[in-house]
Coordinates of C-alpha atoms in Angstrom, one line a residue:
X25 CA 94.8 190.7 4.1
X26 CA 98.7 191.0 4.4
X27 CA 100.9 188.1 4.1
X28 CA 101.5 186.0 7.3
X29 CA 105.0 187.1 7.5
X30 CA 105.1 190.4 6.5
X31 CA 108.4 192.5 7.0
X32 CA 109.2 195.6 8.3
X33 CA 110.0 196.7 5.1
X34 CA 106.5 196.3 4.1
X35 CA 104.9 198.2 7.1
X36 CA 107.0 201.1 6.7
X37 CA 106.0 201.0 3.3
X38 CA 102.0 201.0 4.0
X39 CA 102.8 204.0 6.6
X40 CA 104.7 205.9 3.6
X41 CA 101.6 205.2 1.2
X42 CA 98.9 206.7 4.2
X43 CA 101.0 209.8 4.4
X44 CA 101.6 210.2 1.0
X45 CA 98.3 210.5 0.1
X46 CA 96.9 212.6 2.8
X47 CA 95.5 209.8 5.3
X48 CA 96.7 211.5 8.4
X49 CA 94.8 210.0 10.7
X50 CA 94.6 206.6 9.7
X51 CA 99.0 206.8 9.4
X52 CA 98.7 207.8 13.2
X53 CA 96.6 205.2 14.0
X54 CA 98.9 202.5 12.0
X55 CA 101.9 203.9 13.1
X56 CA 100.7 202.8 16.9
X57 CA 99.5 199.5 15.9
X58 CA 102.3 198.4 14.0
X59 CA 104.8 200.0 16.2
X60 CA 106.7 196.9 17.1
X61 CA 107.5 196.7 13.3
X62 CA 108.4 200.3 13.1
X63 CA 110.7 200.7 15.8
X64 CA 113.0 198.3 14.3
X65 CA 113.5 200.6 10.8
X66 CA 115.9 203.6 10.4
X67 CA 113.4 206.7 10.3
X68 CA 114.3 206.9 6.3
X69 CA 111.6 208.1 3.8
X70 CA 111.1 204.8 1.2
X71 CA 111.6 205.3 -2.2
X72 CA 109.4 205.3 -4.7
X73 CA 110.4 202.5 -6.2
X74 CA 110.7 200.7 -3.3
X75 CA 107.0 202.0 -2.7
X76 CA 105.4 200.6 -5.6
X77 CA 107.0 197.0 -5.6
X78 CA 105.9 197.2 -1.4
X79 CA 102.5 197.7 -2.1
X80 CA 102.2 195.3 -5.5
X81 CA 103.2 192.8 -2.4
X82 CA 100.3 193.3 -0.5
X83 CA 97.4 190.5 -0.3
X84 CA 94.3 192.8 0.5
X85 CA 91.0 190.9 0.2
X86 CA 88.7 191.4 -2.7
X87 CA 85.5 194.0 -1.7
X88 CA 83.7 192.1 -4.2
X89 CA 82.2 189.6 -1.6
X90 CA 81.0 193.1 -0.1
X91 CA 78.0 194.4 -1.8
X92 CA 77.0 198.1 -2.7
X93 CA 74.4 199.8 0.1
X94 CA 70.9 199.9 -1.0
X95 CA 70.2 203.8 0.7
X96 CA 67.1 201.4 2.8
X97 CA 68.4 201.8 6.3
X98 CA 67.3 203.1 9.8
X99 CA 68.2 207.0 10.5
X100 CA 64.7 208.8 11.5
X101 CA 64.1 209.5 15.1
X102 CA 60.4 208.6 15.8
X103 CA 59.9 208.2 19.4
X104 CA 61.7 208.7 22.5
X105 CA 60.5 207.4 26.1
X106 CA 61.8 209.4 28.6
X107 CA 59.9 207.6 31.5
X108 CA 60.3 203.9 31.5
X109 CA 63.7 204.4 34.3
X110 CA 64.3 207.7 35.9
X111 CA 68.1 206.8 36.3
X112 CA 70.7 204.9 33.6
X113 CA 70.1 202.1 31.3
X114 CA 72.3 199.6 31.0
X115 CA 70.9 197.2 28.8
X116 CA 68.3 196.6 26.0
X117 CA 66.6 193.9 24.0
X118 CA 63.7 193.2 22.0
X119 CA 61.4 189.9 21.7
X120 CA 60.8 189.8 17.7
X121 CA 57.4 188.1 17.6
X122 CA 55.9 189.9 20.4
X123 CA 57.7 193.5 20.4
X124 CA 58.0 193.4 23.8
X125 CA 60.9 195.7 25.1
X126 CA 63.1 195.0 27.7
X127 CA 65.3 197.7 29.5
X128 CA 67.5 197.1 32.6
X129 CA 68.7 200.2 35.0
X130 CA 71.0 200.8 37.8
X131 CA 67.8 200.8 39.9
X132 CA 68.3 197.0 39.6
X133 CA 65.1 196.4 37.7
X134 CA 64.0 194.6 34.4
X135 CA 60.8 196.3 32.8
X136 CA 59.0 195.0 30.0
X137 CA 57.4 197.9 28.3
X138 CA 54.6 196.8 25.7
X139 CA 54.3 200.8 23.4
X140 CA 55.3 198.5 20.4
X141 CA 53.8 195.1 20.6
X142 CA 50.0 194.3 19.7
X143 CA 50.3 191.0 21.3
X144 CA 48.0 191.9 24.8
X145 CA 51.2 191.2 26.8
X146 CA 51.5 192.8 30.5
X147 CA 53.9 195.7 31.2
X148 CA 55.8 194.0 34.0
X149 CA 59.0 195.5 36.4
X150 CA 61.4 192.5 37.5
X151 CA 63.8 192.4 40.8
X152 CA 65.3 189.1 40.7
X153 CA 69.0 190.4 40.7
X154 CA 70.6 191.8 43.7
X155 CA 72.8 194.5 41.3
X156 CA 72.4 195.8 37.8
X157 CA 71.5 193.9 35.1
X158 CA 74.0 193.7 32.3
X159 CA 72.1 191.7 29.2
X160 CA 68.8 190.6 28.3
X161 CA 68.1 188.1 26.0
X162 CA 64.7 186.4 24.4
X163 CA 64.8 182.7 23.6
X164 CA 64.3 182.1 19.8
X165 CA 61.7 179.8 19.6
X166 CA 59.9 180.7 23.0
X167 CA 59.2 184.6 23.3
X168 CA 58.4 184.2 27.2
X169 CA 61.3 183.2 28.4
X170 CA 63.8 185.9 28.9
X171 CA 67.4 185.5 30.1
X172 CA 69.0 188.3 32.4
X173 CA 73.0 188.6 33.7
X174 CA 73.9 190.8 36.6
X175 CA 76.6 192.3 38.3
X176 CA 75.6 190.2 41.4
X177 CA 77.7 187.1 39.0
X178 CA 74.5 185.3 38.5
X179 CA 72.3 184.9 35.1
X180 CA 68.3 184.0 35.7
X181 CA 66.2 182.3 33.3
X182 CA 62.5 184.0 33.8
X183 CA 58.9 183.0 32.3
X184 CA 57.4 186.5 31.4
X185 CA 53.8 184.9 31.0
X186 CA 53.9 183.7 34.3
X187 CA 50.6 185.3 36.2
X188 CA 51.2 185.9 40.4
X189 CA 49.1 185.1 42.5
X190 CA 47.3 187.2 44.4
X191 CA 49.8 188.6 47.7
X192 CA 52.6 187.0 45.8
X193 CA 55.2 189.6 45.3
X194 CA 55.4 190.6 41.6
X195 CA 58.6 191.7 41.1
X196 CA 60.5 188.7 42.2
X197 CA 57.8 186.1 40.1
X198 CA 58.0 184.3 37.2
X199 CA 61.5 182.5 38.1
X200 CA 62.3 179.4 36.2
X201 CA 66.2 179.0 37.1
X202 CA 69.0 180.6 38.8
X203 CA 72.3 179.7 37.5
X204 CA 75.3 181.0 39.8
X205 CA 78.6 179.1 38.6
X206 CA 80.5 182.4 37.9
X207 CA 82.7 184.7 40.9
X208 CA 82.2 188.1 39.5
X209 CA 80.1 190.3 36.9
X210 CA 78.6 188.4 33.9
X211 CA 78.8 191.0 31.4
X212 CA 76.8 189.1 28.5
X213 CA 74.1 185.9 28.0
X214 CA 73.2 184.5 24.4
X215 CA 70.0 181.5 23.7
X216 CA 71.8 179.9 20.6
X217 CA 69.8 181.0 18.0
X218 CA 66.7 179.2 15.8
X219 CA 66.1 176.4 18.9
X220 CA 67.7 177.9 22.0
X221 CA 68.8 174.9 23.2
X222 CA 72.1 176.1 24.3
X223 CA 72.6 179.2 26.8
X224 CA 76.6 181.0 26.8
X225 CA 77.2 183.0 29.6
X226 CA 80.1 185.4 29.8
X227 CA 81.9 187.0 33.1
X228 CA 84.6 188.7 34.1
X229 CA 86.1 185.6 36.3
X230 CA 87.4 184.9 32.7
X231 CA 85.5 182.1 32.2
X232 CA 82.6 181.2 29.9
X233 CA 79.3 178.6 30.7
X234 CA 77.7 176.7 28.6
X235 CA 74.1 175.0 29.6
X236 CA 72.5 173.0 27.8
X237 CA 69.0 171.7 27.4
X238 CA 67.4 168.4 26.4
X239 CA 63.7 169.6 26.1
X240 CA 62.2 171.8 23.5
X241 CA 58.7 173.2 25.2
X242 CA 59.5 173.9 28.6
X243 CA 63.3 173.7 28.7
X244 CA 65.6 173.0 32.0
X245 CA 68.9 173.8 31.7
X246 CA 71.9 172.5 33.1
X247 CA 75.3 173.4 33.0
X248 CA 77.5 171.7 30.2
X249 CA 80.9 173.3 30.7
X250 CA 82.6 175.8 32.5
X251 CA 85.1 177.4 29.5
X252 CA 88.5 179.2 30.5
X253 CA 90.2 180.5 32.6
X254 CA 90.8 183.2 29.5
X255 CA 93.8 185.4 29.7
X256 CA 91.2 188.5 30.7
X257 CA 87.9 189.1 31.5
X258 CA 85.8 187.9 29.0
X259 CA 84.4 190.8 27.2
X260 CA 81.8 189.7 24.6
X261 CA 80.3 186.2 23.2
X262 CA 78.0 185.9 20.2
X263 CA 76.7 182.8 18.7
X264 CA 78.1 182.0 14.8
X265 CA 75.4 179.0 14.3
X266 CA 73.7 177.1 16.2
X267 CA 76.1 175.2 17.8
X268 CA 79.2 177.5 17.5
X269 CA 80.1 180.0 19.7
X270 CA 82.3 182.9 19.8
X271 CA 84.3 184.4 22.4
X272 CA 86.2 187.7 22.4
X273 CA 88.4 188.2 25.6
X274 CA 90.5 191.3 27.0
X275 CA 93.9 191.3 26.3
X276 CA 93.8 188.8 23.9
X277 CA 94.5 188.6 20.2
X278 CA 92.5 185.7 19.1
X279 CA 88.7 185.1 18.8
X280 CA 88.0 181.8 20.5
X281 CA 85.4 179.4 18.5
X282 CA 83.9 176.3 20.4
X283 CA 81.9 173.9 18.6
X284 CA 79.4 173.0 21.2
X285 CA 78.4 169.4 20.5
X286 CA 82.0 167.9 20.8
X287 CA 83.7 171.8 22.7
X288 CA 86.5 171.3 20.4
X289 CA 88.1 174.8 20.4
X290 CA 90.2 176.8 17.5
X291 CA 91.6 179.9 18.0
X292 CA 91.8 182.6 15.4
X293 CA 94.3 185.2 15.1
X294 CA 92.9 188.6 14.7
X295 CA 96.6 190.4 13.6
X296 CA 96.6 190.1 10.2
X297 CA 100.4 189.6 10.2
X298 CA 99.7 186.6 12.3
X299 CA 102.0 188.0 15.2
X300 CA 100.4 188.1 18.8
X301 CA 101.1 191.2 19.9
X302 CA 98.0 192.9 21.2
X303 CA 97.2 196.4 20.5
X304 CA 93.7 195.9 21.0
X305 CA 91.1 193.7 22.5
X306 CA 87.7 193.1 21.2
X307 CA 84.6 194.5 23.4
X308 CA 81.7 193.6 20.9
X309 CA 81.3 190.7 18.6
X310 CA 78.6 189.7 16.2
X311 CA 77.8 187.9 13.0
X312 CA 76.2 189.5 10.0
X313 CA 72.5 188.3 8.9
X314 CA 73.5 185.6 6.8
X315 CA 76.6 184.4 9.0
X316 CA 79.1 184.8 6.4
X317 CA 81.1 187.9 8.6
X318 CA 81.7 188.3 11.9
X319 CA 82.0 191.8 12.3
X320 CA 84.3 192.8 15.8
X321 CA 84.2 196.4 17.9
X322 CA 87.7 197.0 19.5
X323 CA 89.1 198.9 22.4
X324 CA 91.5 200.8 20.2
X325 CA 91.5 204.5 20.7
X326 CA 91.2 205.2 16.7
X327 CA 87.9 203.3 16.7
X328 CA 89.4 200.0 15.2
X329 CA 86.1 197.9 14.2
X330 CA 86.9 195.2 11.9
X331 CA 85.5 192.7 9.6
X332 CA 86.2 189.1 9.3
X333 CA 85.3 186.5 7.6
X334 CA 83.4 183.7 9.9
X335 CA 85.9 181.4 11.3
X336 CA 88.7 182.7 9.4
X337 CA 91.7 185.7 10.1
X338 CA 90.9 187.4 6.9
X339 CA 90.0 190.5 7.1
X340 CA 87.4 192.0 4.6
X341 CA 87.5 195.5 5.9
X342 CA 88.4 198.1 8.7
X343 CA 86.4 200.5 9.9
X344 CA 87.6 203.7 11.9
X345 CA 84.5 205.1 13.9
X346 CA 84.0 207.4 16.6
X347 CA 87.5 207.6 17.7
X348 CA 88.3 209.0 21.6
X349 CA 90.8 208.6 24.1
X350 CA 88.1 208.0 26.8
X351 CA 89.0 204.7 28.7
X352 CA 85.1 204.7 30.1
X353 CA 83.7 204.9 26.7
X354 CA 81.2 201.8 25.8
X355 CA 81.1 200.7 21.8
X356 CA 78.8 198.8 20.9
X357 CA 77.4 198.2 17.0
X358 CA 74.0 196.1 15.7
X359 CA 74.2 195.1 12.1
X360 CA 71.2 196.2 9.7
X361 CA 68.7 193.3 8.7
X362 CA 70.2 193.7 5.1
X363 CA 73.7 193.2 6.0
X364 CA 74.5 196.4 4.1
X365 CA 75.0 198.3 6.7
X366 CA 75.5 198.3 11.2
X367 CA 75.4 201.3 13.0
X368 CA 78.6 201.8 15.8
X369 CA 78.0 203.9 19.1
X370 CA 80.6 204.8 21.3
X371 CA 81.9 208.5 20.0
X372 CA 82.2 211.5 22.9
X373 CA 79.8 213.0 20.8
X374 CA 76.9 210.2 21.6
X375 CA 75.5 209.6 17.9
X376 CA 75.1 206.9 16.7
X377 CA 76.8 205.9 12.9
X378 CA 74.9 204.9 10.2
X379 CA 78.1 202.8 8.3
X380 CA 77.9 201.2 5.1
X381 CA 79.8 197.7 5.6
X382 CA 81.8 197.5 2.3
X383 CA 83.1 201.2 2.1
X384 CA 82.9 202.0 5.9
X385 CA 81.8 205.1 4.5
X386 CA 79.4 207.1 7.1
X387 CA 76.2 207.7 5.8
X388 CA 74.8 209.2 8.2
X389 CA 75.2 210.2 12.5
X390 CA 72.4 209.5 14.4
X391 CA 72.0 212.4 16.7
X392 CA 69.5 212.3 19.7
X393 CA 70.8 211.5 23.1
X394 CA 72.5 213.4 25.4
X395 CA 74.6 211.1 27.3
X396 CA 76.5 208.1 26.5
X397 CA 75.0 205.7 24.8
X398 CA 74.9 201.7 26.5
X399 CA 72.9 199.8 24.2
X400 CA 71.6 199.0 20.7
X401 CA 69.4 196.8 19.0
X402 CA 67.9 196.2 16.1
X403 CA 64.8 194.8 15.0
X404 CA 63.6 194.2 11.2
X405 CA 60.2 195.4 11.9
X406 CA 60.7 198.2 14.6
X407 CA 64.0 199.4 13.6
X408 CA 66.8 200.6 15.7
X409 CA 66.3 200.7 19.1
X410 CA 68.9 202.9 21.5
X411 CA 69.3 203.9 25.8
X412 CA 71.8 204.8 28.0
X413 CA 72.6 207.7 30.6
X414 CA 70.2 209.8 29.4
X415 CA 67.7 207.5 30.3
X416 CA 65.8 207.5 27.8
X417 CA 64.9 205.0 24.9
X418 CA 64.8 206.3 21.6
X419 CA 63.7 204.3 18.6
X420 CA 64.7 205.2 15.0
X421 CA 63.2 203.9 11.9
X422 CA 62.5 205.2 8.1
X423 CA 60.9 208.4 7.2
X424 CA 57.0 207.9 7.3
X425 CA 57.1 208.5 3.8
X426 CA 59.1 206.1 2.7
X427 CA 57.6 203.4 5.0
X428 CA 54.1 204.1 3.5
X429 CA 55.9 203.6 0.0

């Protein structure tokens, strides 16, 4: 990472180095995110000299907390449902115990599709939203209960076991709660992980809830604390533990952490120069298998994804991926099992990028859909599950051959 108060001198320096040695694009993509450093210089080509003692300055974190990619990751297209919804996905999730998959459309339904489970769970088609639903989520610890977010700014809690009786209309059964404290679209809804006792809700209103519940069979939640309001809408949330939360809001240059039990609240900085000017905001946050990273998509037109460690402003890498001007394009990424790697959508070209997390080299795109890609997820048993306005859902996992190995 660069020093907190790094000069000028030093950014000009960095810019001189990229062009120097060919990096073309990545100079025109520093050149705009360090442009309030660079304005301020004469347009002078730095010295040599001046060069070398610059960059013998610079902080950069060690890659050796990274580790070297194992070549054991997803990239084999082996099915593709073209039939579950006959108009765009928004969302997708997976239950890990059961393999039940969930898929939410602009038709307004939830379906729970059972192709990969062998559990003798019930395809079902939910309605309990008046408008599209945003996020699904399982709970941890209880694979019935499934949490869904809409664009009608209310989140419900649903029992997917729950049988209807006879007459009783299906699509709008199995409701355990209704939780409507938000104004306007809530965009993303988290169980804390392991126990699920907490649920984070996040909405464009710029605020974030937080229930909470006391029981551990057949939970009840209640709401905690209304967080914010946030300088923007609040664009992504992922829990770092079980009792800390993350939030990542528009037009904002920290990553907000709230530690539930007490909501004490630190803010990180996410400029390595410690400055708050915002050249970016982050649209997708998430913490690496073991928790040690937290690894955060931004809005940047050069692809900016970068890699932090939990809780901290350092940054142990940068990623450039799938860079476009397109204001409508959606990134998302979903980190392998291993850690070793997390594939990134978001590109005009609808791939999806196989990255290897310490080099941010690309192994490998991901080529299959034919229209912009809204959601990924990945399960360690299943593999790597994609949808979006194609609407279909593809799954992609290792070659058979290697599998049976």
């Amino acid at each position: 990472m660069a020093s907190q108060n790094a000069s000028p001198q030093l950014h000009a320096s960095v810019l001189q180095f990229l062009i120097n040695n060919g990096y073309m694009e990545s100079a025109e993509a520093f050149k705009r995110e360090a442009r309030r450093h660079l304005d301020i210089l004469p347009a002078t080509q730095v010295s040599d000299q001046q060069l070398a003692t610059d960059m013998s300055r610079l902080q950069l974190q060690r890659r050796d907390e990274l580790f070297d990619g194992d070549e054991d990751y997803f990239d084999t297209l082996i099915a593709s449902y073209p039939d579950i919804h006959y108009t765009n996905i928004l969302a997708v999730a997976i239950e890990p115990q059961t393999q039940a998959l969930a898929t939410s459309s602009i038709d307004k339904t939830v379906k729970i599709s059972t192709m990969l489970s062998n559990s003798g769970i019930s395809q079902r088609s939910y309605r309990h939203h008046q408008a599209p639903v945003l996020s699904i989520d399982f709970h941890p610890a209880l694979p019935h209960l499934m949490l869904t977010t809409s664009m009608d700014s209310s989140s419900v809690l649903v029992d997917t076991s729950f049988e209807a009786d006879f007459g009783e209309d299906l699509e709008k059964s199995g409701i355990q709660q209704v939780f409507k404290d938000h104004q306007k679209y809530v965009v993303r809804g988290q169980f804390s992980p392991v126990d699920g006792k907490y649920i984070a809700t996040a909405s464009y209103d710029r605020t974030v809830c937080i229930y909470v519940s006391d029981e551990t069979n057949s939970p009840k939640y209640r709401l905690l604390k209304q967080l914010g309001p946030f300088l923007g809408n609040v664009e992504t949330i992922c829990f770092a533990s079980q009792e800390v939360l993350v939030i990542g809001v528009r037009d904002d240059n920290y990553l907000h952490y709230v530690h539930l039990p007490d909501m004490s609240q630190s803010k990180i900085n996410m400029n390595a120069t410690g400055d708050d000017w915002v050249s970016f905001s982050p649209i997708c946050i998430s913490v690496s298998p073991d928790g040690s990273q937290l690894l955060c998509t931004t809005d940047h037109e050069s692809g900016r994804t970068i890699l932090f460690a939990t809780g901290e402003s350092r940054q142990l890498q940068n990623y450039y991926i799938h860079a476009t001007d397109n204001k409508f394009a959606t990134r998302r990424h979903a980190w392998h099992p291993s850690g070793l790697y997390f594939y990134a959508s978001g590109g005009d070209d609808n791939s999806i990028s196989v990255v290897e997390t310490k080099t941010g080299r690309i192994i490998k795109d991901l080529v299959g859909h034919e229209a912009m890609i809204r959601s990924i997820v990945v399960d360690s048993n299943v593999g790597l599950i994609s949808t979006g306005y194609d609407h279909s859902v593809k799954i992609w996992s290792k070659p058979m051959d290697a599998m049976i190995r």
